[in-house]
């Protein structure tokens, strides 16, 4: 069975500071990994995905994530936070023949002015 | 291109009543998924359609939930009778069906917030 753990239900950073959202996964097979973002009153939007190509994945809005198999991690980073990054972020995994995505509990990113 | 749409955006019903949620996927997307997020918990997969056929319904909680996708276009999710624990946000997602790819991007709708009193 697959699982995803996101450390911290809320993360607060200052505008212009580094954003780091943590995600660890458990999967019995090489996984596909995703980060989604949800802005208020909107659906989930794909930020980036890892599909066994480059381990450093670049996404939209300046976000990137690095797949580290030895640490079973897929942490999301952005060098400089912007007020518009305030949203809820979800890490998800797909693999092992399962049709649906397995999500973490989500992390609210709060940007302090 | 229109995104995934869901109706209604909110629904408040009493325990024991019936509610039907609707999802219109992106045109041309054969894959359609339903997910649910109960408050404070993670988003959980409910089921997957390929066109009008149920490919995987392993996440459906119980037989009070019935999903259909007539003609392989829009989908409905009926809860009958609704219980308190059914409250949550129900998301629909769709994706293209490309042979050999199981990780096509799923496009999500805004969700339907269901409250059972």
Coordinates of C-alpha atoms in Angstrom, one line a residue, chain B residues 14-99:
Chain B
X14 CA -30.5 16.2 6.4
X15 CA -29.4 12.7 7.4
X16 CA -31.4 10.2 5.5
X17 CA -31.9 12.3 2.4
X18 CA -30.6 11.7 -1.0
X19 CA -28.1 13.9 -2.9
X20 CA -26.7 13.7 -6.4
X21 CA -23.5 15.4 -7.4
X22 CA -22.6 16.0 -11.0
X23 CA -19.2 16.3 -12.7
X24 CA -18.6 17.4 -16.3
X25 CA -15.1 16.5 -17.3
X26 CA -12.9 18.3 -19.9
X27 CA -14.2 17.4 -23.4
X28 CA -12.3 14.4 -24.8
X29 CA -11.1 13.1 -21.5
X30 CA -11.9 9.4 -21.2
X31 CA -10.7 9.1 -17.7
X32 CA -12.9 10.4 -14.9
X33 CA -12.1 10.1 -11.2
X34 CA -14.0 10.9 -8.0
X35 CA -12.2 11.8 -4.8
X36 CA -13.5 12.9 -1.3
X37 CA -11.9 14.9 1.4
X38 CA -13.4 14.6 4.9
X39 CA -12.5 17.5 7.2
X40 CA -9.1 17.2 8.6
X41 CA -8.2 14.2 6.5
X42 CA -6.5 13.6 3.3
X43 CA -8.1 13.5 -0.1
X44 CA -9.1 9.9 -0.8
X45 CA -9.7 8.2 -4.1
X46 CA -13.3 6.8 -4.6
X47 CA -13.4 5.5 -8.2
X48 CA -12.3 5.7 -11.7
X49 CA -14.2 5.5 -15.0
X50 CA -12.8 4.9 -18.4
X51 CA -15.5 6.3 -20.7
X52 CA -18.7 4.7 -19.3
X53 CA -17.1 1.7 -17.6
X54 CA -16.0 1.6 -14.0
X55 CA -12.3 0.7 -14.0
X56 CA -11.7 0.8 -10.3
X57 CA -14.2 1.4 -7.5
X58 CA -12.1 0.1 -4.7
X59 CA -12.4 3.4 -2.8
X60 CA -16.2 3.6 -2.6
X61 CA -17.1 3.6 1.1
X62 CA -20.2 1.5 1.0
X63 CA -23.3 0.7 -1.1
X64 CA -25.0 3.9 -0.2
X65 CA -22.8 5.5 -2.9
X66 CA -23.6 5.0 -6.6
X67 CA -21.6 6.5 -9.4
X68 CA -22.7 6.5 -13.0
X69 CA -21.3 7.9 -16.2
X70 CA -23.9 7.7 -18.9
X71 CA -22.6 7.8 -22.4
X72 CA -19.1 8.3 -21.2
X73 CA -19.6 12.1 -20.8
X74 CA -20.7 13.6 -17.5
X75 CA -20.8 11.6 -14.2
X76 CA -23.1 11.6 -11.2
X77 CA -22.4 10.5 -7.7
X78 CA -25.5 9.7 -5.7
X79 CA -25.5 9.2 -1.9
X80 CA -28.6 7.5 -0.6
X81 CA -29.4 7.7 2.2
X82 CA -26.8 10.3 3.4
X83 CA -25.2 9.9 6.8
X84 CA -23.4 12.4 8.9
X85 CA -20.0 10.9 8.1
X86 CA -20.5 11.6 4.4
X87 CA -19.9 15.3 4.9
X88 CA -16.9 16.6 3.1
X89 CA -15.7 17.9 -0.2
X90 CA -16.2 15.7 -3.3
X91 CA -13.7 16.3 -6.1
X92 CA -13.9 15.2 -9.6
X93 CA -10.9 14.9 -12.0
X94 CA -10.4 14.0 -15.6
X95 CA -7.5 13.1 -17.8
X96 CA -6.7 12.0 -21.3
X97 CA -6.3 8.3 -22.0
X98 CA -2.9 7.7 -23.7
X99 CA -1.8 4.1 -24.2

